[in-house]
Amino acid sequence: PAFNNCELVARIENKKLIVETLAADKGRGRVSVNGVLQFDPNSVDDSRLEISMQEAAVIVPAPVIKSIDTLISGSLFITGRQRPFKMTGDLELIKARANRDFDVRREILNAIQRKEFKSQIAPREPFFDFDLNIHANKSLTVVNRNLQATLSTSLNVTGTDVDPRVTGQMEFDRGKFIYKRDFNVTQGIITFDDPVRPDPRLDILGQSDVDSYRVYVAITGKASDPRVDLSVDPPTGPNGLPLSKVDIL
């Protein structure tokens, strides 16, 4: 959604941008900005620019899933006297939905760091240093051919707008995935513990009832090299002999 009902009162003086009022509707929500952005490194005054969002509708473009539709609330603060300015804040994903396969960490990086704006000759100097917290409380929904899930997440964005880094966790509140048949997720945690590589650690357990058996699929390890383990309860067949992995499969 585009910005609507925009209102702007601002001026530039003494190497600083003074924003008295900047407000606009964004979808059903609203975005407002006020404060001072200081460009004089010798000034005794620091920047203090606040950006507030109330259920602002944001469509995040992504090369794989095309887009993630989100409603975001929260506040961002920009401080400093020269580049890179410091950007801190807390954002809450009131609602986020993706209909195709995606990696939320990678999409956050793509939203912050647009590859098409990067110089092919030399990397540009960063404009922002980040210290952002992003939360979702049972508000992130994924629906595609292999997964239907509702998730919560707590992520921390550090680094710069040139080299952003994301760490944290995503947790399944409920969901199911398809592995030859539907499996309900009874435990699901995705941990982003490497700020450089988008290669999270998986700890996912699903179960499905097949005749008189309960079959479990455990997915562990790194996303780039996951380990899938099958087990069954009861562990024996009608003849009383233990079931092999092939039998379970």
Short mmCIF file of C-alpha atoms in Angstrom, two decimals, residues 53-242:
data_model
loop_
_atom_site.label_atom_id
_atom_site.label_comp_id
_atom_site.label_asym_id
_atom_site.label_seq_id
_atom_site.Cartn_x
_atom_site.Cartn_y
_atom_site.Cartn_z
CA MET A 53 4.44 2.87 13.27
CA GLN A 54 0.94 1.78 14.22
CA GLU A 55 -0.14 -1.30 12.26
CA ALA A 56 1.54 0.09 9.16
CA ALA A 57 0.99 -2.12 6.12
CA VAL A 58 4.28 -3.10 4.51
CA ILE A 59 4.81 -5.41 1.54
CA VAL A 60 8.33 -6.84 1.64
CA PRO A 61 9.51 -7.86 -1.86
CA ALA A 62 11.46 -11.10 -2.06
CA PRO A 63 12.91 -12.94 -5.06
CA VAL A 64 11.56 -16.36 -4.06
CA ILE A 65 8.15 -15.74 -2.50
CA LYS A 66 7.40 -12.48 -4.35
CA SER A 67 6.20 -10.78 -1.17
CA ILE A 68 5.41 -11.02 2.51
CA ASP A 69 2.37 -9.01 3.61
CA THR A 70 2.93 -7.53 7.07
CA LEU A 71 1.37 -5.17 9.59
CA ILE A 72 4.07 -3.61 11.78
CA SER A 73 3.88 -1.57 14.98
CA GLY A 74 6.75 -0.12 16.98
CA SER A 75 9.29 2.67 17.22
CA LEU A 76 12.70 3.36 15.70
CA PHE A 77 15.21 5.92 16.97
CA ILE A 78 18.03 7.47 14.94
CA THR A 79 20.93 9.08 16.81
CA GLY A 80 24.44 10.28 15.99
CA ARG A 81 26.13 13.25 14.32
CA GLN A 82 27.49 11.66 11.17
CA ARG A 83 27.38 8.46 9.16
CA PRO A 84 26.88 5.79 10.20
CA PHE A 85 23.94 6.93 12.30
CA LYS A 86 22.72 4.58 15.03
CA MET A 87 19.27 3.04 14.50
CA THR A 88 17.70 1.29 17.48
CA GLY A 89 14.18 0.15 18.24
CA ASP A 90 11.61 -2.56 18.73
CA LEU A 91 9.22 -3.76 16.04
CA GLU A 92 6.23 -6.07 16.45
CA LEU A 93 4.87 -8.09 13.53
CA ILE A 94 1.15 -7.73 14.20
CA LYS A 95 0.42 -9.89 11.19
CA ALA A 96 2.68 -11.45 8.58
CA ARG A 97 1.75 -13.96 5.92
CA ALA A 98 3.72 -15.78 3.23
CA ASN A 99 2.19 -18.17 0.72
CA ARG A 100 5.37 -19.71 -0.71
CA ASP A 101 8.60 -21.21 0.61
CA PHE A 102 10.77 -18.63 2.34
CA ASP A 103 13.60 -18.02 4.79
CA VAL A 104 12.48 -15.24 7.12
CA ARG A 105 16.03 -14.33 8.09
CA ARG A 106 17.07 -13.95 4.46
CA GLU A 107 13.98 -11.89 3.67
CA ILE A 108 14.72 -9.52 6.54
CA LEU A 109 18.22 -9.07 5.14
CA ASN A 110 16.80 -8.48 1.66
CA ALA A 111 14.38 -5.89 3.02
CA ILE A 112 17.22 -3.99 4.68
CA GLN A 113 19.91 -4.43 2.06
CA ARG A 114 18.64 -4.12 -1.51
CA LYS A 115 21.20 -5.85 -3.70
CA GLU A 116 20.32 -3.78 -6.76
CA PHE A 117 21.53 -0.62 -4.98
CA LYS A 118 24.96 -2.02 -4.12
CA SER A 119 27.90 -0.73 -6.10
CA GLN A 120 29.50 -3.26 -8.36
CA ILE A 121 32.83 -1.39 -8.13
CA ALA A 122 33.26 -0.91 -4.39
CA PRO A 123 30.95 -1.33 -1.40
CA ARG A 124 29.44 1.91 -0.17
CA GLU A 125 29.95 3.20 3.32
CA PRO A 126 27.11 2.34 5.69
CA PHE A 127 24.49 4.92 6.54
CA PHE A 128 23.14 3.10 9.63
CA ASP A 129 24.42 0.91 12.46
CA PHE A 130 21.57 -1.36 13.59
CA ASP A 131 20.41 -2.57 16.97
CA LEU A 132 16.85 -3.68 16.28
CA ASN A 133 14.56 -6.22 17.92
CA ILE A 134 11.81 -7.86 15.86
CA HIS A 135 9.08 -9.88 17.54
CA ALA A 136 6.03 -11.85 16.43
CA ASN A 137 3.61 -13.45 18.88
CA LYS A 138 1.77 -16.21 17.03
CA SER A 139 1.34 -13.78 14.14
CA LEU A 140 3.64 -15.17 11.44
CA THR A 141 1.73 -17.48 9.11
CA VAL A 142 3.27 -19.69 6.43
CA VAL A 143 1.07 -21.52 3.93
CA ASN A 144 2.52 -23.47 1.02
CA ARG A 145 2.45 -26.95 -0.51
CA ASN A 146 4.71 -28.50 2.12
CA LEU A 147 4.07 -26.48 5.25
CA GLN A 148 1.20 -24.83 7.08
CA ALA A 149 2.23 -23.17 10.31
CA THR A 150 1.76 -20.35 12.78
CA LEU A 151 4.99 -19.15 14.36
CA SER A 152 6.37 -16.76 16.93
CA THR A 153 9.77 -15.18 16.55
CA SER A 154 12.31 -13.07 18.37
CA LEU A 155 15.11 -11.75 16.18
CA ASN A 156 17.90 -9.23 16.69
CA VAL A 157 19.27 -7.21 13.76
CA THR A 158 22.79 -5.82 14.17
CA GLY A 159 25.53 -4.80 11.77
CA THR A 160 24.92 -2.09 9.17
CA ASP A 161 22.65 -1.43 6.22
CA VAL A 162 25.57 -2.62 4.05
CA ASP A 163 26.22 -5.76 6.12
CA PRO A 164 23.15 -6.53 8.29
CA ARG A 165 23.25 -9.53 10.62
CA VAL A 166 20.33 -11.38 12.16
CA THR A 167 20.27 -13.77 15.11
CA GLY A 168 17.47 -15.24 17.22
CA GLN A 169 14.81 -17.92 17.15
CA MET A 170 11.55 -18.90 15.51
CA GLU A 171 9.16 -21.24 17.29
CA PHE A 172 6.23 -23.23 15.93
CA ASP A 173 3.03 -22.54 17.85
CA ARG A 174 1.15 -24.99 15.67
CA GLY A 175 1.56 -26.44 12.25
CA LYS A 176 1.92 -29.43 9.99
CA PHE A 177 4.26 -30.49 7.22
CA ILE A 178 4.08 -33.10 4.49
CA TYR A 179 6.56 -35.98 4.37
CA LYS A 180 4.72 -38.68 2.40
CA ARG A 181 1.71 -37.83 4.59
CA ASP A 182 0.65 -35.04 6.99
CA PHE A 183 2.66 -34.72 10.19
CA ASN A 184 1.57 -32.47 13.03
CA VAL A 185 4.43 -30.44 14.49
CA THR A 186 4.69 -31.18 18.22
CA GLN A 187 7.97 -29.34 18.66
CA GLY A 188 9.61 -26.83 16.37
CA ILE A 189 12.47 -24.42 16.99
CA ILE A 190 14.60 -22.74 14.32
CA THR A 191 17.70 -21.04 15.73
CA PHE A 192 19.71 -18.46 13.79
CA ASP A 193 23.00 -18.73 15.65
CA ASP A 194 25.34 -17.70 12.84
CA PRO A 195 25.05 -13.95 12.12
CA VAL A 196 26.94 -14.26 8.84
CA ARG A 197 25.44 -17.32 7.11
CA PRO A 198 21.65 -17.78 6.76
CA ASP A 199 21.97 -21.41 7.87
CA PRO A 200 19.74 -21.94 10.92
CA ARG A 201 19.83 -24.88 13.31
CA LEU A 202 16.70 -27.05 13.20
CA ASP A 203 14.96 -28.91 16.00
CA ILE A 204 11.61 -30.07 14.62
CA LEU A 205 9.51 -33.07 15.63
CA GLY A 206 6.38 -34.20 13.80
CA GLN A 207 4.03 -37.11 14.36
CA SER A 208 1.41 -38.94 12.33
CA ASP A 209 -0.90 -41.86 13.15
CA VAL A 210 -0.76 -44.72 10.64
CA ASP A 211 -3.14 -47.59 11.45
CA SER A 212 -2.20 -48.68 15.00
CA TYR A 213 1.20 -46.94 14.90
CA ARG A 214 2.37 -43.45 15.76
CA VAL A 215 5.21 -42.44 13.46
CA TYR A 216 7.66 -39.70 14.39
CA VAL A 217 9.90 -37.66 12.12
CA ALA A 218 12.70 -35.71 13.80
CA ILE A 219 14.56 -33.07 11.76
CA THR A 220 17.76 -31.78 13.37
CA GLY A 221 21.04 -30.16 12.38
CA LYS A 222 21.77 -27.26 10.08
CA ALA A 223 19.30 -26.33 7.35
CA SER A 224 22.05 -26.83 4.76
CA ASP A 225 22.62 -30.42 5.92
CA PRO A 226 19.62 -31.59 7.97
CA ARG A 227 19.36 -34.99 9.59
CA VAL A 228 16.03 -36.79 9.33
CA ASP A 229 15.33 -39.62 11.76
CA LEU A 230 12.28 -41.90 11.77
CA SER A 231 10.87 -43.79 14.74
CA VAL A 232 7.60 -45.53 15.59
CA ASP A 233 5.50 -46.49 18.61
CA PRO A 234 5.07 -49.40 19.22
CA PRO A 235 8.54 -50.29 17.85
CA THR A 236 7.60 -53.86 16.88
CA GLY A 237 5.55 -55.41 14.09
CA PRO A 238 2.70 -57.98 14.34
CA ASN A 239 5.33 -60.74 14.55
CA GLY A 240 6.93 -59.14 17.60
CA LEU A 241 10.15 -58.31 15.78
CA PRO A 242 11.60 -54.76 15.84
#
